[in-house]
Amino acid sequence: MSIITNEGEQYAAMKPAEFREIVRRGEYKGNTVDVCKGRARFAMAVVPKEYALDFFLLSQNHPSTFPILDVTEPGSPHPMKVAPKGDLRTDLTNYHVFINGELDAEVHDITPYWRDDLVGFLTGCAVGFNSALEAAGITHRMLGVYNTNRQLAGGRLHGTMRTSGRLVKSEDVVRTIQIASRFPAYHGAPFHVGDPAALGIKDIYQPDVFSSHDGSPQAPDEVAMFWGCGMSLKAVAMGSKIPLMITEGVASMFVSDMREAELAVIA
Amino acid sequence: MSIITNEGEQYAAMKPAEFREIVRRGEYKGNTVDVCKGRARFAMAVVPKEYALDFFLLSQNHPSTFPILDVTEPGSPHPMKVAPKGDLRTDLTNYHVFINGELDAEVHDITPYWRDDLVGFLTGCAVGFNSALEAAGITHRMLGVYNTNRQLAGGRLHGTMRTSGRLVKSEDVVRTIQIASRFPAYHGAPFHVGDPAALGIKDIYQPDVFSSHDGSPQAPDEVAMFWGCGMSLKAVAMGSKIPLMITEGVASMFVSDMREAELAVIA
């Protein structure tokens, strides 16, 4: 489906707890797009508790960009709802540490950064409805992640909205929207369908944040569709210059125990 | 449909802004179940900003009881998303003021209680999917609001979960669940279908919080269905003895500018 999606295929059939154990031991450091097929994976933002209310306000203002699935107790790295035995300090393959809005470090373990006042938020990732699309026989092409001309804001947090784009065949546009709509947890329906220029995207073949497309151009029977994207968390870290925010690394979402289908609002 | 639903029918065709103006002038003090048909109405909790994070955590833990639709800036009574010209101090017909967990006052105007640090939350009300049920030709009978054997908790807030019950004809159970599922903003799908005893409800004809049923017993072809309920806010005020929480009075929801159908996750 895309360049990024091959690396973790050897772990596709693995249970989340086993996979996280392997990551915790430092034995896999790749992306998590294709691991533990059928399980929900989430973007992450770890922030000081002092910013927890701001983060909720940000999510409230932009629910399709930041649907919150779990929040940890201050100081606890365990997401009790989606993976009670998981550990946000060690179970992601890659982390980005932002200090005062600058990317300060890219690491595989954030134990050295952990503090008693840190709160972890897990937010939805659009990978979550891929299985449902596949089950319906819908193929699509990932394009990548773009900056947009829209701004996100809540409390003291703000930043440029990022979006993930896909190319979908005209005949599949309706079903894709219907299926994605069942999953607000994974950003739900696309927020934009059609001309990328409306979002300030100049060239869809040159995603400015992250590219995952196969290089072949949009066909006449393909429509561009744009979804909310967890990579907006990094833009918020940079935009608002929050003293500390730790996010997942590129395509290194936290793999939860939840089954993707459990989070459908209409089963 | 129920005893409570007749009082406001004279305002059924009115626009929200006009209706709120009448309420603001003190000219209507009844319930708001049937006013401004087709517009979304919400339960309300006004709390000190110091408790705003706790309220978000409560909603996060119990999204089907407390779906948050709008949050005001501290000190501002204007819900900028759902009714920017509305005023939470004056535009509800009835208010309950809870101080340290006790119902301290029932008033029609909370201007005297307003403070610079107060934050207003508007949360969904199950009245919101009634129009969609009606449009589908589904009739049902309201029973009332009950205490349950379940507890709600988030941050420093906690209390007994309350539920609203309805009787639905067997032939309409599936469509009712499908339709309600489209509206997480109005509590979404019922959280319990069938035996009320499972929720600790001893007698469905004696709702212990609020009765709206017509007195005739459950028929063999009727199924009891139970939804999340904004009246749980009052139980949280009482349970957690929060210094100050102001809620809407009985069946006196805030009438927003939003159309009910706008808040469907699947249109």
XYZ file of C-alpha atoms in Angstrom:
534
model
C 0.000 0.000 0.000
C 2.894 2.346 0.681
C 6.624 2.441 1.180
C 6.417 2.769 4.929
C 4.165 -0.224 5.464
C 6.495 -3.165 4.892
C 8.991 -3.019 7.733
C 6.842 -4.457 10.502
C 5.102 -7.182 8.556
C 7.041 -9.938 10.333
C 5.097 -8.961 13.474
C 1.710 -8.796 11.760
C 0.298 -11.884 13.495
C 1.760 -11.115 16.922
C -0.281 -10.218 20.014
C 0.265 -6.661 21.329
C 1.718 -7.754 24.691
C 4.363 -9.910 22.995
C 5.190 -7.196 20.498
C 5.571 -4.553 23.195
C 7.865 -6.908 25.124
C 10.139 -7.169 22.074
C 10.180 -3.395 21.687
C 10.859 -2.983 25.405
C 13.917 -5.200 25.068
C 15.129 -2.984 22.200
C 14.870 -5.779 19.633
C 12.666 -3.912 17.125
C 13.013 -0.246 16.313
C 11.028 0.082 13.092
C 7.640 1.547 12.307
C 4.443 0.061 13.728
C 2.073 0.549 10.802
C 1.785 -3.160 9.970
C 2.483 -4.887 13.284
C -0.243 -6.695 15.299
C -2.800 -6.537 12.527
C -6.298 -5.621 13.665
C -5.180 -3.936 16.894
C -5.611 -0.214 17.435
C -2.446 1.914 17.447
C -2.279 5.459 18.714
C -0.276 8.633 18.459
C 1.053 9.860 21.821
C 1.655 13.164 23.546
C 3.305 13.214 26.951
C 3.042 16.621 28.609
C 3.446 18.071 32.103
C 0.186 17.896 34.091
C 0.208 21.694 34.086
C -0.676 21.414 30.363
C -3.246 18.603 30.637
C -6.226 20.980 30.628
C -4.793 22.779 27.578
C -4.489 19.444 25.808
C -8.123 18.584 26.531
C -9.172 22.007 25.205
C -7.124 21.401 22.047
C -8.846 18.039 21.536
C -12.251 19.572 22.273
C -11.668 22.215 19.602
C -10.317 19.713 17.073
C -11.879 16.333 17.847
C -11.196 14.921 14.390
C -7.482 15.755 14.664
C -6.996 14.710 18.301
C -9.537 12.104 19.403
C -8.334 11.149 22.913
C -8.549 7.425 23.668
C -6.699 7.269 26.954
C -5.088 9.537 29.545
C -2.663 8.327 32.193
C -2.629 9.329 35.840
C 0.107 11.924 36.511
C 3.416 10.086 36.828
C 2.029 6.760 35.616
C 3.202 5.432 32.236
C 0.372 2.879 32.037
C -2.611 3.542 29.751
C -5.178 1.744 31.920
C -7.971 1.708 29.368
C -6.273 0.565 26.201
C -3.254 -1.410 27.489
C -2.993 -1.576 31.303
C 0.278 -3.545 31.170
C 1.762 -1.294 28.491
C 4.438 1.263 29.390
C 4.567 4.529 27.463
C 8.220 5.001 28.465
C 9.554 1.915 26.707
C 6.919 0.356 24.430
C 7.119 2.690 21.469
C 9.839 1.989 18.952
C 10.805 5.641 18.479
C 10.165 8.866 20.349
C 10.546 12.546 19.561
C 11.382 14.747 22.543
C 10.453 18.395 22.082
C 11.854 20.945 24.512
C 10.583 24.523 24.243
C 9.315 23.692 20.755
C 12.588 22.292 19.421
C 13.118 18.636 18.526
C 15.739 17.936 21.176
C 16.208 14.183 20.834
C 15.109 11.107 18.924
C 15.307 8.114 21.241
C 13.975 4.558 21.681
C 13.290 4.847 25.425
C 12.097 7.875 27.392
C 12.698 6.502 30.884
C 15.447 9.113 31.484
C 12.926 11.892 30.718
C 10.124 10.541 32.894
C 8.836 12.668 35.766
C 6.136 12.435 38.432
C 4.104 15.210 36.826
C 3.944 13.800 33.289
C 0.613 12.818 31.760
C 0.339 10.648 28.637
C -2.409 11.150 26.088
C -3.094 8.576 23.377
C -4.894 9.881 20.301
C -6.332 8.182 17.250
C -4.445 7.213 14.108
C -6.042 6.768 10.683
C -4.326 3.405 10.226
C -7.188 2.135 12.433
C -9.779 1.920 9.687
C -7.485 0.312 7.107
C -8.602 -3.201 8.070
C -12.250 -2.203 7.651
C -11.471 -0.749 4.219
C -9.586 -3.912 3.261
C -12.451 -6.098 4.446
C -14.725 -4.124 2.122
C -12.310 -4.715 -0.757
C -11.330 -1.048 -0.946
C -7.795 -0.273 -2.022
C -6.345 3.198 -1.827
C -2.955 4.819 -2.150
C -1.313 6.643 0.737
C 0.227 9.938 -0.284
C 1.850 11.244 2.856
C 1.477 13.917 5.509
C 1.241 17.626 4.701
C 1.183 20.932 6.492
C -2.039 22.836 5.835
C -3.131 26.471 5.884
C -5.257 25.793 8.973
C -4.390 26.488 12.575
C -5.096 24.374 15.649
C -5.552 26.000 19.048
C -6.712 25.147 22.567
C -5.689 26.794 25.818
C -1.987 27.662 25.553
C -1.393 25.101 22.799
C -1.446 25.929 19.106
C 0.167 24.954 15.829
C -0.262 24.216 12.159
C -2.768 21.512 11.301
C -1.264 18.546 9.495
C -3.197 16.125 7.349
C -2.695 12.699 5.830
C -3.749 12.315 2.204
C -4.901 9.287 0.266
C -5.979 8.665 -3.297
C -9.237 6.723 -3.529
C -10.940 5.425 -6.656
C -14.113 7.350 -7.521
C -16.180 4.184 -7.204
C -14.929 3.739 -3.608
C -15.333 7.314 -2.355
C -18.780 6.800 -0.847
C -17.952 3.529 0.938
C -14.668 4.966 2.191
C -16.484 7.898 3.785
C -19.161 5.629 5.224
C -16.617 3.234 6.701
C -14.297 5.934 8.098
C -17.329 7.697 9.640
C -17.891 4.691 11.878
C -14.518 5.336 13.529
C -14.255 8.805 15.100
C -11.454 7.268 17.198
C -9.307 7.064 14.049
C -10.158 10.624 12.875
C -13.512 9.525 11.401
C -14.564 10.868 8.013
C -12.097 12.879 5.915
C -12.373 16.626 6.563
C -11.613 17.480 2.945
C -12.306 15.740 -0.372
C -10.907 17.108 -3.640
C -8.531 19.933 -4.526
C -5.441 19.907 -2.251
C -4.938 23.632 -2.966
C -7.904 24.395 -0.693
C -5.699 23.236 2.192
C -2.706 25.198 0.936
C -1.028 22.055 -0.401
C 0.956 23.048 -3.490
C 2.113 19.647 -4.721
C 0.582 16.399 -3.514
C 3.605 14.494 -4.800
C 5.861 16.433 -2.448
C 4.400 15.928 1.045
C 6.278 18.350 3.280
C 6.121 16.291 6.455
C 6.293 12.647 5.493
C 6.022 10.802 2.188
C 4.513 7.371 1.762
C 3.383 7.428 -1.828
C 4.471 5.111 -4.583
C 5.500 7.798 -7.057
C 2.848 7.239 -9.668
C 0.587 10.240 -10.312
C -3.105 10.688 -9.538
C -5.234 8.896 -12.130
C -8.356 10.534 -13.612
C -10.543 8.081 -11.671
C -8.861 8.859 -8.347
C -10.042 11.424 -5.811
C -7.780 12.978 -3.148
C -9.102 12.665 0.411
C -7.629 14.272 3.505
C -7.904 13.188 7.125
C -6.941 14.567 10.525
C -3.446 13.431 11.502
C -1.694 12.703 14.799
C 1.507 14.202 13.401
C -0.181 17.526 14.166
C 0.998 16.890 17.742
C 4.560 17.703 16.675
C 3.367 20.883 14.970
C 1.650 21.881 18.221
C 4.827 21.195 20.212
C 6.761 23.424 17.812
C 4.085 26.095 17.440
C 3.341 26.618 21.106
C 6.896 26.039 22.367
C 5.583 23.994 25.284
C 8.449 23.334 27.764
C 8.231 19.548 27.218
C 6.221 17.334 24.877
C 7.217 13.805 23.948
C 5.523 12.203 20.947
C 5.904 8.935 19.093
C 8.590 8.929 16.401
C 7.704 8.814 12.711
C 5.073 6.106 12.117
C 5.947 4.612 15.519
C 2.507 4.562 17.099
C 1.841 2.832 20.421
C 0.230 -0.572 19.862
C -2.694 -1.059 22.255
C -4.598 -4.174 23.329
C -7.828 -2.833 21.794
C -9.114 -4.383 18.616
C -9.623 -1.796 15.895
C -13.252 -2.806 15.457
C -14.034 -2.279 19.169
C -13.835 1.470 18.709
C -16.492 1.740 16.007
C -19.441 3.950 17.007
C -21.625 1.820 14.789
C -20.497 -1.787 14.907
C -44.822 10.944 24.355
C -44.556 11.849 28.017
C -45.965 14.084 30.677
C -43.064 16.501 30.696
C -43.123 17.223 26.975
C -46.170 19.442 26.554
C -45.316 22.658 28.369
C -43.031 24.228 25.758
C -44.956 23.283 22.630
C -46.026 26.877 22.011
C -42.366 27.609 21.279
C -41.841 24.584 19.036
C -41.479 26.591 15.811
C -39.391 29.408 17.325
C -35.741 30.095 16.454
C -33.263 29.573 19.326
C -32.160 33.237 19.529
C -35.768 34.431 19.903
C -36.558 31.764 22.442
C -33.483 32.571 24.545
C -34.458 36.264 24.467
C -37.868 35.405 25.946
C -36.236 33.297 28.648
C -33.731 36.086 29.354
C -36.606 38.489 29.956
C -38.103 36.003 32.440
C -41.189 35.401 30.310
C -40.943 31.619 30.111
C -39.825 29.415 32.989
C -40.965 25.976 31.876
C -39.104 22.975 30.531
C -37.271 23.058 27.211
C -37.944 19.531 25.944
C -40.269 20.618 23.128
C -39.124 24.154 22.307
C -37.287 25.064 19.076
C -37.917 21.720 17.446
C -34.940 20.293 15.586
C -32.340 22.324 17.508
C -29.858 20.663 19.837
C -30.319 21.255 23.566
C -27.707 20.498 26.183
C -27.250 19.799 29.851
C -24.911 22.254 31.594
C -22.309 22.178 34.313
C -20.672 25.392 35.448
C -17.638 24.764 37.661
C -14.629 26.743 38.890
C -11.718 26.560 36.433
C -9.801 24.716 39.134
C -12.138 21.775 38.378
C -12.113 22.018 34.572
C -9.451 19.320 34.156
C -11.386 17.036 36.498
C -14.489 17.570 34.388
C -12.637 16.639 31.207
C -11.307 13.488 32.912
C -14.858 12.608 33.985
C -16.075 13.011 30.419
C -13.104 11.039 29.084
C -13.929 8.143 31.427
C -17.654 8.266 30.646
C -18.094 9.664 27.137
C -21.572 8.272 26.686
C -22.779 9.954 29.899
C -20.977 13.277 29.420
C -20.264 14.034 25.756
C -18.855 17.593 25.855
C -20.118 19.845 23.049
C -18.790 23.189 24.185
C -16.595 24.743 26.875
C -16.526 28.435 27.679
C -13.453 30.555 28.357
C -13.009 31.171 32.097
C -15.349 33.982 33.118
C -17.200 34.026 29.800
C -20.845 32.890 29.764
C -20.902 32.541 25.971
C -20.708 29.076 24.372
C -18.843 30.181 21.248
C -19.301 26.964 19.312
C -22.949 26.154 19.766
C -24.512 29.583 20.454
C -22.037 32.488 20.457
C -24.732 35.032 21.382
C -26.212 32.801 24.063
C -25.599 33.531 27.746
C -25.356 30.649 30.189
C -26.211 32.991 33.087
C -29.664 33.927 31.876
C -30.781 31.754 28.961
C -31.776 28.608 30.805
C -35.245 28.566 32.282
C -34.206 26.941 35.542
C -30.920 26.357 37.349
C -29.795 24.194 40.243
C -26.983 25.662 42.331
C -24.987 23.069 44.278
C -22.664 24.268 47.014
C -20.412 21.681 48.662
C -22.666 18.975 47.247
C -25.925 20.390 48.599
C -28.686 21.804 46.408
C -28.461 25.365 47.706
C -30.841 27.199 45.372
C -33.235 26.775 42.458
C -33.208 29.980 40.428
C -34.050 31.363 36.962
C -30.923 33.505 36.614
C -27.403 32.807 37.878
C -25.917 36.260 37.267
C -25.511 36.814 41.036
C -23.414 33.623 41.260
C -21.182 34.385 38.270
C -17.441 34.713 38.811
C -14.351 35.342 36.683
C -13.071 31.810 37.239
C -16.207 29.917 36.192
C -16.162 27.615 33.184
C -19.333 26.329 31.517
C -19.532 22.867 29.976
C -22.416 21.861 27.729
C -23.057 18.123 27.454
C -25.364 16.069 25.281
C -28.998 15.289 25.996
C -30.865 12.249 24.627
C -33.737 14.469 23.462
C -31.411 15.173 20.502
C -32.197 12.017 18.564
C -35.968 12.153 19.093
C -36.522 13.975 15.789
C -34.517 11.323 13.941
C -36.593 8.595 15.589
C -39.793 10.422 14.704
C -38.651 10.857 11.100
C -38.181 7.089 10.958
C -41.696 6.574 12.297
C -40.467 5.148 15.581
C -42.577 5.802 18.641
C -41.385 5.005 22.138
C -42.449 5.726 25.671
C -40.284 7.717 28.059
C -40.104 6.170 31.515
C -37.996 8.596 33.492
C -34.588 8.973 35.090
C -33.149 6.480 37.570
C -30.181 6.092 39.846
C -28.096 3.042 38.936
C -25.684 0.743 40.746
C -22.803 2.172 38.700
C -20.320 4.818 39.731
C -18.869 7.660 37.663
C -15.413 9.049 38.431
C -12.794 11.355 36.938
C -10.149 13.381 38.760
C -11.714 14.651 41.988
C -15.260 14.259 40.642
C -17.427 11.213 41.257
C -21.032 10.211 41.790
C -23.787 7.746 41.029
C -24.533 7.172 37.354
C -28.061 8.124 36.362
C -29.870 6.794 33.326
C -32.931 7.662 31.287
C -35.163 4.752 30.347
C -37.511 4.267 27.415
C -39.827 1.495 26.291
C -39.366 0.609 22.623
C -41.417 -1.838 20.561
C -39.510 -5.023 19.713
C -39.868 -4.315 16.013
C -38.161 -0.905 16.504
C -35.264 -1.974 18.729
C -32.762 -2.440 15.908
C -33.557 0.847 14.131
C -33.549 2.727 17.439
C -30.041 1.479 18.209
C -28.861 2.253 14.679
C -30.273 5.768 14.754
C -29.062 6.623 18.272
C -25.591 5.301 17.357
C -25.262 8.063 14.785
C -25.429 10.640 17.586
C -22.679 10.186 20.185
C -23.353 13.858 21.029
C -26.729 12.831 22.470
C -25.329 9.827 24.412
C -25.291 7.603 21.318
C -26.489 4.013 21.591
C -28.166 2.819 24.785
C -25.665 1.288 27.235
C -28.183 -1.300 28.455
C -31.068 -3.136 26.807
C -33.367 -5.391 28.841
C -33.729 -6.176 32.520
C -33.643 -2.983 34.626
C -32.516 -5.037 37.629
C -29.061 -5.329 36.048
C -28.682 -1.594 36.723
C -30.050 -1.896 40.252
C -33.423 -0.461 39.234
C -36.078 -2.112 41.418
C -39.252 -0.732 39.826
C -39.272 0.915 36.403
C -42.626 2.494 37.202
C -41.082 4.379 40.131
C -38.155 6.343 38.679
C -36.276 7.679 41.694
C -34.992 10.878 40.045
C -37.602 12.063 37.592
C -40.733 10.471 36.173
C -42.043 11.082 32.676
C -44.004 7.942 31.971
C -47.647 7.685 31.152
C -48.558 5.160 33.835
C -49.387 2.214 31.623
C -47.205 -0.849 32.172
C -44.629 -2.415 29.870
C -46.337 -4.485 27.163
C -45.033 -7.935 26.148
C -43.817 -6.470 22.837
C -41.897 -3.631 24.495
C -38.216 -3.702 25.449
C -36.656 -1.434 28.081
C -33.636 0.572 26.855
C -31.351 2.722 28.970
C -29.201 5.674 27.934
C -26.574 7.891 29.527
C -28.171 10.938 31.155
C -27.060 14.517 31.823
C -28.869 14.427 35.168
C -25.816 12.475 36.311
C -24.186 15.917 36.624
C -26.273 16.590 39.719
C -25.279 13.219 41.180
C -21.629 14.147 40.601
C -22.119 17.525 42.323
C -23.641 15.732 45.309
C -21.228 12.790 45.320
C -18.017 14.755 45.087
C -19.162 17.744 47.163
C -17.479 20.126 44.745
C -17.479 23.675 46.241
C -19.679 25.014 43.410
C -21.474 23.406 40.486
C -24.416 24.986 38.698
C -26.528 22.769 36.431
C -29.677 23.246 34.405
C -32.917 22.757 36.362
C -35.164 19.736 35.736
C -35.654 19.281 31.956
C -34.441 22.871 31.457
C -31.653 22.242 28.955
C -29.849 25.105 27.201
C -31.192 25.552 23.659
C -28.307 25.976 21.201
C -28.187 27.280 17.631
C -27.020 23.899 16.330
C -29.411 21.737 14.392
C -29.773 18.292 15.933
C -28.812 16.616 12.665
C -25.542 18.590 12.408
C -24.061 16.546 15.219
C -24.526 13.137 13.601
C -21.263 11.257 13.059
C -22.849 9.614 10.051
C -25.150 12.017 8.304
